[in-house]
PDB file of N, CA and C in Angstrom:
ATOM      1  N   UNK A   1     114.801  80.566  56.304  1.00 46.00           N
ATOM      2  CA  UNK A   1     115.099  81.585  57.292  1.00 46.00           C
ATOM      3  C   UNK A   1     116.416  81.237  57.973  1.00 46.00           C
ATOM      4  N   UNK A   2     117.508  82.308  58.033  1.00 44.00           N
ATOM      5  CA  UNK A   2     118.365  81.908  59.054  1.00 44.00           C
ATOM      6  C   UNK A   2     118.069  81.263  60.047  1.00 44.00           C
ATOM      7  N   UNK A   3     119.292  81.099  61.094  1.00 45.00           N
ATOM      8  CA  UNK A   3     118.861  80.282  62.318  1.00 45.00           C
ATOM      9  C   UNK A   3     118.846  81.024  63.391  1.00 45.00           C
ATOM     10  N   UNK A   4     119.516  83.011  63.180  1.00 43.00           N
ATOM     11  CA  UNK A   4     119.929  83.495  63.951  1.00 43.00           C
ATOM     12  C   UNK A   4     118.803  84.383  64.087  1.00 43.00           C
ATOM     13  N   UNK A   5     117.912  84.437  63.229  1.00 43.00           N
ATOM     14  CA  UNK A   5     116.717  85.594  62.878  1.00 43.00           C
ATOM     15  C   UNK A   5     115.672  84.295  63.382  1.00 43.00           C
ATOM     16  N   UNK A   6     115.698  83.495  63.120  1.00 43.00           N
ATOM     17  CA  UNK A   6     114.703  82.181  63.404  1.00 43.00           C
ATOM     18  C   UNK A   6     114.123  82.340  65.124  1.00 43.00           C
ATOM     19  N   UNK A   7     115.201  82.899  65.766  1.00 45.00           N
ATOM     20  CA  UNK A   7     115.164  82.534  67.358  1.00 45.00           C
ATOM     21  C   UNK A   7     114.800  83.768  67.600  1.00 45.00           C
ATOM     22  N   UNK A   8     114.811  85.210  67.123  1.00 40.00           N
ATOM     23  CA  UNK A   8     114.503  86.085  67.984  1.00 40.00           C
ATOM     24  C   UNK A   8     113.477  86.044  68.032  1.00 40.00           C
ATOM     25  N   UNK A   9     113.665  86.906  69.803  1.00 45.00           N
ATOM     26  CA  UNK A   9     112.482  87.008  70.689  1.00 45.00           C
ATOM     27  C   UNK A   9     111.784  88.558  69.701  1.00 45.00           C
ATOM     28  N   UNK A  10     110.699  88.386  70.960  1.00 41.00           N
ATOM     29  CA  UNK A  10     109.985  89.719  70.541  1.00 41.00           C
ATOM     30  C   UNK A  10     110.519  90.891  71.691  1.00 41.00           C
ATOM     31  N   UNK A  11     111.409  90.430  72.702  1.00 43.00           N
ATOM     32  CA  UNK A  11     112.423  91.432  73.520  1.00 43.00           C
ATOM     33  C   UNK A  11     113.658  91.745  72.598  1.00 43.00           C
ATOM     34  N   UNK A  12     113.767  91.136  71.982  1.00 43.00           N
ATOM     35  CA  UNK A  12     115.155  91.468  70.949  1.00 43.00           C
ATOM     36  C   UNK A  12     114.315  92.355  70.015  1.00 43.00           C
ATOM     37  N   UNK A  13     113.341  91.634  69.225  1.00 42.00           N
ATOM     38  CA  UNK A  13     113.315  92.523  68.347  1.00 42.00           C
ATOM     39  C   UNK A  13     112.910  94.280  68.931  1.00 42.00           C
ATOM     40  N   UNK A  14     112.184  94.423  69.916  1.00 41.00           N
ATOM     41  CA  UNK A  14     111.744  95.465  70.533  1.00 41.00           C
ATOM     42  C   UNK A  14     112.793  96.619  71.197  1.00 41.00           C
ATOM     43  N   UNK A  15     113.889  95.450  71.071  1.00 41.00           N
ATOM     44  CA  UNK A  15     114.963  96.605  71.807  1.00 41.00           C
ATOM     45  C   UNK A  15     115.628  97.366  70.741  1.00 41.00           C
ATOM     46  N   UNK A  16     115.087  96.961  69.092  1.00 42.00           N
ATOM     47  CA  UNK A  16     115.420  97.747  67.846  1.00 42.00           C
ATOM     48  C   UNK A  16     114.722  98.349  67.551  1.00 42.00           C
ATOM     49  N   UNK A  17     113.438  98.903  68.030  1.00 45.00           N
ATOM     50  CA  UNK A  17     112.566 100.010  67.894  1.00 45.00           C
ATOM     51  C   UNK A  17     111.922 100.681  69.185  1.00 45.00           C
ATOM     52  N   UNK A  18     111.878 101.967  68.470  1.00 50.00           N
ATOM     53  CA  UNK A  18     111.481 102.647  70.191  1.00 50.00           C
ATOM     54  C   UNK A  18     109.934 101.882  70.809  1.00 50.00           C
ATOM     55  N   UNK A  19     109.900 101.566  71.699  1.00 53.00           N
ATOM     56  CA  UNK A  19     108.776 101.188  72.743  1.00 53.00           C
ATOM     57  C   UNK A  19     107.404 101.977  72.533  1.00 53.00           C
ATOM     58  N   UNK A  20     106.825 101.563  72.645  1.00 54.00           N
ATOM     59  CA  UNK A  20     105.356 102.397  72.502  1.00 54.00           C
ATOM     60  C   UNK A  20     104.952 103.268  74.292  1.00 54.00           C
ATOM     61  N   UNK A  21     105.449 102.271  75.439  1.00 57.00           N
ATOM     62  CA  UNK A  21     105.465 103.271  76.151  1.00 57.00           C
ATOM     63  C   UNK A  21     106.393 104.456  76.407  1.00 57.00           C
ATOM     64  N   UNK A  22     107.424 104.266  75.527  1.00 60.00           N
ATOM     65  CA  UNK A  22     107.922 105.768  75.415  1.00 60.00           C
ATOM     66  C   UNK A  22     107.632 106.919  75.221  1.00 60.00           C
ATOM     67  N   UNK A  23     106.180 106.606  74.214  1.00 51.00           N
ATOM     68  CA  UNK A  23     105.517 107.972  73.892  1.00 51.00           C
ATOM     69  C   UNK A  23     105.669 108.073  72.513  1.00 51.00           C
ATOM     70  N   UNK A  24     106.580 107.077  72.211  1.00 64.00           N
ATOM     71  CA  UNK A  24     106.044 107.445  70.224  1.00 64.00           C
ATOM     72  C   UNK A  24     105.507 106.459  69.602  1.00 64.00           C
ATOM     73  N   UNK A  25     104.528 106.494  68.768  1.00 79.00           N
ATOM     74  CA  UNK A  25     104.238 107.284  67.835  1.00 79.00           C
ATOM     75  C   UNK A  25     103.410 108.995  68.129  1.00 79.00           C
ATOM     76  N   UNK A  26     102.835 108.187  70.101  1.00 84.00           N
ATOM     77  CA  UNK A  26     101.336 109.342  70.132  1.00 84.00           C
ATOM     78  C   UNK A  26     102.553 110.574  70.406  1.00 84.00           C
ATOM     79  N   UNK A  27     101.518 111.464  70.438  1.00 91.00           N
ATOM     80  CA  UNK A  27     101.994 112.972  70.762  1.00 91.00           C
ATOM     81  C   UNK A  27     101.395 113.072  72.322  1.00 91.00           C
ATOM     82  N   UNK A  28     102.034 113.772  72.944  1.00 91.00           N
ATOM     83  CA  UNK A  28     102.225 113.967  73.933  1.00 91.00           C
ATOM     84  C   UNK A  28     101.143 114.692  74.812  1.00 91.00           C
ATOM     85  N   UNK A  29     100.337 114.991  75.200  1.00 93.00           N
ATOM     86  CA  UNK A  29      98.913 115.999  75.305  1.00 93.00           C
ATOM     87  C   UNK A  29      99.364 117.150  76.686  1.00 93.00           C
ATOM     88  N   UNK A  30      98.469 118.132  76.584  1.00 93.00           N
ATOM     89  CA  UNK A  30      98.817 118.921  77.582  1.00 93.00           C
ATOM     90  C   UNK A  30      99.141 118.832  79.191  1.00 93.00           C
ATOM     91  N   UNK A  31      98.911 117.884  79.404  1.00 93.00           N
ATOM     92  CA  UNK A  31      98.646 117.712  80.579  1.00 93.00           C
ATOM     93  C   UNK A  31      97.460 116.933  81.204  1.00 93.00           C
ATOM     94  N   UNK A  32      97.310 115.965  82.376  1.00 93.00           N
ATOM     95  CA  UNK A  32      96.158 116.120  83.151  1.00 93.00           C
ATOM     96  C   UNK A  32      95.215 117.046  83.441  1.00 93.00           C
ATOM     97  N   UNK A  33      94.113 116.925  82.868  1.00 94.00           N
ATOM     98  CA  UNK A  33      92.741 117.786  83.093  1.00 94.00           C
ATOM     99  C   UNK A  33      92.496 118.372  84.436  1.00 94.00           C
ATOM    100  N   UNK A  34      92.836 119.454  84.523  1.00 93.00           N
ATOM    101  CA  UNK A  34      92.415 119.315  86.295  1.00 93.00           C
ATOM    102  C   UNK A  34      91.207 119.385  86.900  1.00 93.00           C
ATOM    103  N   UNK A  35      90.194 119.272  86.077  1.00 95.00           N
ATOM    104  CA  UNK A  35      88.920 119.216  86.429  1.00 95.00           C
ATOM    105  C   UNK A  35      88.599 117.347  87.074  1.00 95.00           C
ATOM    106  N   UNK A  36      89.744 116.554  86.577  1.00 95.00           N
ATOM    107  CA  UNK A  36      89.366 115.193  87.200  1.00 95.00           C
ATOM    108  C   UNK A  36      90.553 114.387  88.349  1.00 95.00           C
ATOM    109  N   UNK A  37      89.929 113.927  89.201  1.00 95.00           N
ATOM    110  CA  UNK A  37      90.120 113.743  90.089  1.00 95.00           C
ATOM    111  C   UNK A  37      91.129 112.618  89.852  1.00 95.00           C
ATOM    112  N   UNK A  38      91.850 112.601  91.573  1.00 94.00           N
ATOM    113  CA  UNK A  38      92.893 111.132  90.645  1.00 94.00           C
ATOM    114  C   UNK A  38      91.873 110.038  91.275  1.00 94.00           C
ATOM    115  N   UNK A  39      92.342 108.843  91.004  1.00 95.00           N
ATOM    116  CA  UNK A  39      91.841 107.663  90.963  1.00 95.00           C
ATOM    117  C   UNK A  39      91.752 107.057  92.304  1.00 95.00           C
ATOM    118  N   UNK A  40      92.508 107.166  93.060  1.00 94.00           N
ATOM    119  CA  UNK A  40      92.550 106.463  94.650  1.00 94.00           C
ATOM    120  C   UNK A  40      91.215 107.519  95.111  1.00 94.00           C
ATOM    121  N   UNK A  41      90.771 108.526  95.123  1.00 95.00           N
ATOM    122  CA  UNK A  41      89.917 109.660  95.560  1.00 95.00           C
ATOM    123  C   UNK A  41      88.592 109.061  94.638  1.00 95.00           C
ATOM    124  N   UNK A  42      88.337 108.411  93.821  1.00 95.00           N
ATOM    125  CA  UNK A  42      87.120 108.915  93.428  1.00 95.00           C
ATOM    126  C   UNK A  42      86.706 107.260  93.751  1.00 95.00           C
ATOM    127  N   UNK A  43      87.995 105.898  93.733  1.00 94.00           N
ATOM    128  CA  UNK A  43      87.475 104.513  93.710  1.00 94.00           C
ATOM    129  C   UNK A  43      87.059 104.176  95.152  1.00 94.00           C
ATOM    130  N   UNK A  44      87.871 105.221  95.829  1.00 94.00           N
ATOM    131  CA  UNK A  44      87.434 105.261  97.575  1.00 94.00           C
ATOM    132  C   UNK A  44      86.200 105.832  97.992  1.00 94.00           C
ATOM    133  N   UNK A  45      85.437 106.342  97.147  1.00 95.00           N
ATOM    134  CA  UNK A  45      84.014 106.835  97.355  1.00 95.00           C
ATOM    135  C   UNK A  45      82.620 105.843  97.055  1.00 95.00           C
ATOM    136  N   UNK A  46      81.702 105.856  98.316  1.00 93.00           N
ATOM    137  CA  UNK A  46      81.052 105.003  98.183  1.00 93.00           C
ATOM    138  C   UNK A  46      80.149 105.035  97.078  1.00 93.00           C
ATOM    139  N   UNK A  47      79.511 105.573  96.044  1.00 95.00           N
ATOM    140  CA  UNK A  47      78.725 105.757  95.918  1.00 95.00           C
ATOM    141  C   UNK A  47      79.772 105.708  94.237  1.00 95.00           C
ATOM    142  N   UNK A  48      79.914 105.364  93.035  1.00 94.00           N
ATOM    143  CA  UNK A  48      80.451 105.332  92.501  1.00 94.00           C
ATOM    144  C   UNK A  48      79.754 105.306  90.965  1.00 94.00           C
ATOM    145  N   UNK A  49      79.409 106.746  90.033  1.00 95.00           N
ATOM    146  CA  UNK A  49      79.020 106.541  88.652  1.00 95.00           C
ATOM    147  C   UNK A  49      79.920 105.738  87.533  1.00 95.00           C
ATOM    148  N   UNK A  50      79.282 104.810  87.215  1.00 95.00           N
ATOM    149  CA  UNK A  50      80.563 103.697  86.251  1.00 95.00           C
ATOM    150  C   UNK A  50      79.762 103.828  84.616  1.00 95.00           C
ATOM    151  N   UNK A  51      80.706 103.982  83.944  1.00 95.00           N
ATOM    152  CA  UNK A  51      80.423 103.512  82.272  1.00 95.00           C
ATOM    153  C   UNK A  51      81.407 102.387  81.941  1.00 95.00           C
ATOM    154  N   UNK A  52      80.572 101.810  80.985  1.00 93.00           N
ATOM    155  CA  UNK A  52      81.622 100.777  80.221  1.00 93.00           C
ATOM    156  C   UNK A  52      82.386 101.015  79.454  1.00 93.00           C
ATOM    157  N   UNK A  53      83.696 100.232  79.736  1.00 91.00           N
ATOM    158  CA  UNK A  53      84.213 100.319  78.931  1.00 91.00           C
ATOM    159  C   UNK A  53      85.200  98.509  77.878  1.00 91.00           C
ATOM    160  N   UNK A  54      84.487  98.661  76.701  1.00 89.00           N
ATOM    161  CA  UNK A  54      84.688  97.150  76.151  1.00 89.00           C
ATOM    162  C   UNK A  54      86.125  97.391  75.677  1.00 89.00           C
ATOM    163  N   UNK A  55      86.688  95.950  75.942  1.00 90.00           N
ATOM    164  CA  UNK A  55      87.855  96.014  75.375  1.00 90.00           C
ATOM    165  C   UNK A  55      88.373  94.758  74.807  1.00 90.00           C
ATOM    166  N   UNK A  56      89.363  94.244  73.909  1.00 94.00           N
ATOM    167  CA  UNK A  56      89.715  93.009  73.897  1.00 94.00           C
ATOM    168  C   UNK A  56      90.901  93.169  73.984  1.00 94.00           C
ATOM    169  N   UNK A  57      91.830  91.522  74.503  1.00 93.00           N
ATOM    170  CA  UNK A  57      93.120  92.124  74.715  1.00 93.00           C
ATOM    171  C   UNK A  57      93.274  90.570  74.367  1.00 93.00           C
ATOM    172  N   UNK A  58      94.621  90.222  73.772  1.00 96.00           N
ATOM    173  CA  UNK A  58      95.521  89.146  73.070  1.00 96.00           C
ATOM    174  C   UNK A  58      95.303  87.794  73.899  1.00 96.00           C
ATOM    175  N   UNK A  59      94.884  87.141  73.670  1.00 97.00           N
ATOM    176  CA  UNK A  59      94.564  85.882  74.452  1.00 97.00           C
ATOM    177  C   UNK A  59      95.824  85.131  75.065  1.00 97.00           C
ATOM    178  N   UNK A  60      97.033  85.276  74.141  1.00 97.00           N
ATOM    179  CA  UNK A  60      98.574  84.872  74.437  1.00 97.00           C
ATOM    180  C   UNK A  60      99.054  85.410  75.882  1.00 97.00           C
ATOM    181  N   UNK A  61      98.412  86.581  76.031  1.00 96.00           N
ATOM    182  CA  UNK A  61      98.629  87.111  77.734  1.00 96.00           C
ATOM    183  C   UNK A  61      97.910  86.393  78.711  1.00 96.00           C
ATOM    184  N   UNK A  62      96.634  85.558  78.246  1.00 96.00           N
ATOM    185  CA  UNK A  62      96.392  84.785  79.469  1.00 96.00           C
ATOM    186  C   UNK A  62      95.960  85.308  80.220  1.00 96.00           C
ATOM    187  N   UNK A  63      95.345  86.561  80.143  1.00 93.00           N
ATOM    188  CA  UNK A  63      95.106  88.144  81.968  1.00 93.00           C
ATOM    189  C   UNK A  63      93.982  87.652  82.358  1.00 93.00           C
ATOM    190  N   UNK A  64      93.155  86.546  81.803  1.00 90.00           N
ATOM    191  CA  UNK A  64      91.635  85.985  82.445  1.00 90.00           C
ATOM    192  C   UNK A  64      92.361  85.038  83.249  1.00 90.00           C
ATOM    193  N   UNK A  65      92.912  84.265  82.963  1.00 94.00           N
ATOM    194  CA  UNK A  65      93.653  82.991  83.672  1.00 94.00           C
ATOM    195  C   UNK A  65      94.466  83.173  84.910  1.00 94.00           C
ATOM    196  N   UNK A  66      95.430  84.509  84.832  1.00 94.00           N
ATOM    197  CA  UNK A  66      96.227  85.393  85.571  1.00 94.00           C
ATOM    198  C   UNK A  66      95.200  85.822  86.711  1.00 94.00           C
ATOM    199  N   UNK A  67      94.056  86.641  86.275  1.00 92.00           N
ATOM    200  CA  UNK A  67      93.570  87.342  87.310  1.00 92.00           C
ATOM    201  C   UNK A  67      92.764  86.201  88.323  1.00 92.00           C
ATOM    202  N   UNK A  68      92.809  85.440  87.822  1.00 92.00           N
ATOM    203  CA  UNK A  68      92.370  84.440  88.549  1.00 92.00           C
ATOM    204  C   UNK A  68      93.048  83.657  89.097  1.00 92.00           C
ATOM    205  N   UNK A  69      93.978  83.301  89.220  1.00 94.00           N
ATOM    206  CA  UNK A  69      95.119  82.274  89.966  1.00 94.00           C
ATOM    207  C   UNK A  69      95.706  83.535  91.117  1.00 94.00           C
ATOM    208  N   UNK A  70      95.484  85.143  90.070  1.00 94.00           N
ATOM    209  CA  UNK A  70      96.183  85.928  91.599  1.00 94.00           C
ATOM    210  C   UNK A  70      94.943  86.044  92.513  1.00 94.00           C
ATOM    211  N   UNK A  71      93.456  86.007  92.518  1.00 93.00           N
ATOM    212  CA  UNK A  71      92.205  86.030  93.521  1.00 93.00           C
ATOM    213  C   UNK A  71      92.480  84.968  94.057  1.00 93.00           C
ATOM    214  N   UNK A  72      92.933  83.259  93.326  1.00 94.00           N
ATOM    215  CA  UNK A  72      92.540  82.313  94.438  1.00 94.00           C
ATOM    216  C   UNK A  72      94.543  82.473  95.575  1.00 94.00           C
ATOM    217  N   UNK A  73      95.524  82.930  95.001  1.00 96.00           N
ATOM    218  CA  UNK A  73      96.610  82.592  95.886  1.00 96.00           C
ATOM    219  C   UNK A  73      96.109  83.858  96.982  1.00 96.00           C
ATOM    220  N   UNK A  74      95.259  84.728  96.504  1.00 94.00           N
ATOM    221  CA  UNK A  74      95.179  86.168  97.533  1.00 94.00           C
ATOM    222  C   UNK A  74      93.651  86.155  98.352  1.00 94.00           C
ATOM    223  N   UNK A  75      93.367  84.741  98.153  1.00 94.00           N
ATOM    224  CA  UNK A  75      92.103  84.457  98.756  1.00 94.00           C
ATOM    225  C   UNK A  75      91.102  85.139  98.919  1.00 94.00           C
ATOM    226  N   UNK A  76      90.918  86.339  97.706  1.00 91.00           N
ATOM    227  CA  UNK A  76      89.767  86.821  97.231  1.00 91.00           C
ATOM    228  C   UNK A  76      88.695  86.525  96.462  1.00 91.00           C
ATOM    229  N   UNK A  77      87.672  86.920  97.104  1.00 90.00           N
ATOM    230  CA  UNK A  77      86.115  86.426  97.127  1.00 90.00           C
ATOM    231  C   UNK A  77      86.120  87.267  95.471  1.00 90.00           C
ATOM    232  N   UNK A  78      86.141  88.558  95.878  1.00 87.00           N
ATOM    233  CA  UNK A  78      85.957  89.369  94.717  1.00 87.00           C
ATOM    234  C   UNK A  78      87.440  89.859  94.002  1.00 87.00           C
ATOM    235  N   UNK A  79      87.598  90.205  92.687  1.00 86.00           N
ATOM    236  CA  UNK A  79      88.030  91.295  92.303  1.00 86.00           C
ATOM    237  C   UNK A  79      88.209  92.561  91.326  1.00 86.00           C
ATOM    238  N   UNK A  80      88.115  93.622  91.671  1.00 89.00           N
ATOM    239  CA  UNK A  80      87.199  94.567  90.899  1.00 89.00           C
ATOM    240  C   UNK A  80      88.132  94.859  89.868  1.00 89.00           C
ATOM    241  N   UNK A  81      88.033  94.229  88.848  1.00 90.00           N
ATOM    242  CA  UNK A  81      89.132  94.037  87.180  1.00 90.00           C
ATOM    243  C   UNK A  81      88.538  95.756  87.172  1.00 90.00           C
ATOM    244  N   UNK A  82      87.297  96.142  87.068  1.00 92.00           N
ATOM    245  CA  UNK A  82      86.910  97.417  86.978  1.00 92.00           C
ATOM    246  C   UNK A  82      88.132  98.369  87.623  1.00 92.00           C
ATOM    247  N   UNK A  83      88.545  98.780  88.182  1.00 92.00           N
ATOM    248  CA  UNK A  83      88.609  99.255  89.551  1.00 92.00           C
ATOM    249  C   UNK A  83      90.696  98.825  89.023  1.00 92.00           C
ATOM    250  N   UNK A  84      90.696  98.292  88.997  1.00 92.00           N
ATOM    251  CA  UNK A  84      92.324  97.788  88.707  1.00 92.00           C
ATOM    252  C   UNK A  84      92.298  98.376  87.077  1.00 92.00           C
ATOM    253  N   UNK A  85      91.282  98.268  85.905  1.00 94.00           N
ATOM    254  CA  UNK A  85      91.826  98.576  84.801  1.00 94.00           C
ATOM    255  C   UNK A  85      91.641 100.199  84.827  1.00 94.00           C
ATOM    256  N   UNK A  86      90.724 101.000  86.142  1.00 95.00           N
ATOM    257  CA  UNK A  86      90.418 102.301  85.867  1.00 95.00           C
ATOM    258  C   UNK A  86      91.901 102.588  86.325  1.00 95.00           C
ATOM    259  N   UNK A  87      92.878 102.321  87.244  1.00 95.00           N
ATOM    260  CA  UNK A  87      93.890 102.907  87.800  1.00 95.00           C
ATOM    261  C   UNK A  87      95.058 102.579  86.463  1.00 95.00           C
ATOM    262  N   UNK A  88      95.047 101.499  86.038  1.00 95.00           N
ATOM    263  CA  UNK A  88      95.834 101.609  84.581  1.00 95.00           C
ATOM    264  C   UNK A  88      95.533 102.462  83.813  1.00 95.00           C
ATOM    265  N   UNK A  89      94.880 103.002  83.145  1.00 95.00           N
ATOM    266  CA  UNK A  89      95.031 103.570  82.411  1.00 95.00           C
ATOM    267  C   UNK A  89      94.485 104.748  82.729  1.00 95.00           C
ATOM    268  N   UNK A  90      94.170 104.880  83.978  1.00 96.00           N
ATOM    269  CA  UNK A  90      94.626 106.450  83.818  1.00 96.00           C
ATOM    270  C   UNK A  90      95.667 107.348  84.293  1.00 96.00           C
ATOM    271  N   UNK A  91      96.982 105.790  85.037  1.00 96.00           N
ATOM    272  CA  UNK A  91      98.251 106.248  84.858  1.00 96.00           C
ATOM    273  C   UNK A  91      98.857 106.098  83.672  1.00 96.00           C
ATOM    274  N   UNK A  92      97.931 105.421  82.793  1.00 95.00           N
ATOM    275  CA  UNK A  92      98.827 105.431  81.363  1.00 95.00           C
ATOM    276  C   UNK A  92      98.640 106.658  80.387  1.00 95.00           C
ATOM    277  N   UNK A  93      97.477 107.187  81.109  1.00 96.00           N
ATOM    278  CA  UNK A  93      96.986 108.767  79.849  1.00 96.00           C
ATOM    279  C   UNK A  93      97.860 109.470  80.600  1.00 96.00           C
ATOM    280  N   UNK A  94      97.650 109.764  82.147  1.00 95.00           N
ATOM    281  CA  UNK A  94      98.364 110.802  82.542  1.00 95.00           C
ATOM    282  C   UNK A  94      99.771 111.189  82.706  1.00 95.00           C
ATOM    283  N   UNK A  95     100.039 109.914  82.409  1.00 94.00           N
ATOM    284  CA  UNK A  95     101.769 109.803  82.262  1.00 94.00           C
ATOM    285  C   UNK A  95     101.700 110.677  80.771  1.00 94.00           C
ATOM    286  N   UNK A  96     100.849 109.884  79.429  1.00 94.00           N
ATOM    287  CA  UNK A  96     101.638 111.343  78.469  1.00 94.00           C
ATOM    288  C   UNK A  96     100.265 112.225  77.936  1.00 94.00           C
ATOM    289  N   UNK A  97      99.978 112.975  79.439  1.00 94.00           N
ATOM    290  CA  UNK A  97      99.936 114.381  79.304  1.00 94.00           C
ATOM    291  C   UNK A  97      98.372 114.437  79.185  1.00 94.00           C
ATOM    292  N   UNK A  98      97.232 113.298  78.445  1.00 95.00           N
ATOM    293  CA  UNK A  98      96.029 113.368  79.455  1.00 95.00           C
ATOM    294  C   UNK A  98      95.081 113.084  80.225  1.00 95.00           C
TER     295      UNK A  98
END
């Protein structure tokens, strides 16, 4: 292997193909449903219907290790990973479109 291809990052290589949060490959959807509510409105309600949702995510990110070093510097007892992954992604649908 070269020495110059040897070193790239995965920010180099990424800045040679479009981004996935750009919106491509997916297609774009109509819009936010307006039948659902946004997220600060429904996580602020006491009384709260929850489904699961399973996921796995790359161990190289470390986000178990992370979410935990940010509870003990923020001296939280609890923190609702629930509740933080519902507001991700449903600024990540509604950003393209549902």
């Amino acid at each position: 292997m070269r020495d110059d291809v040897r070193g790239l990052s995965y920010e180099q290589d990424a800045r040679a193909q479009p981004a996935a949060s750009e919106g491509t490959p997916w297609a774009h959807g109509p819009g936010r449903p307006t039948n659902i509510p946004e997220a600060a409105v429904v996580l602020n309600q006491r009384i709260i219907t929850r489904e699961s949702l399973d996921s796995s995510v790359p161990a190289a990110l470390k986000l178990k290790k992370r979410i935990k070093r940010f509870a003990l510097d923020n001296e939280l007892d609890h923190l609702p990973i629930g509740d933080i992954v519902s507001v991700a992604l449903d600024e990540w649908l509604t950003t393209r479109g549902f």
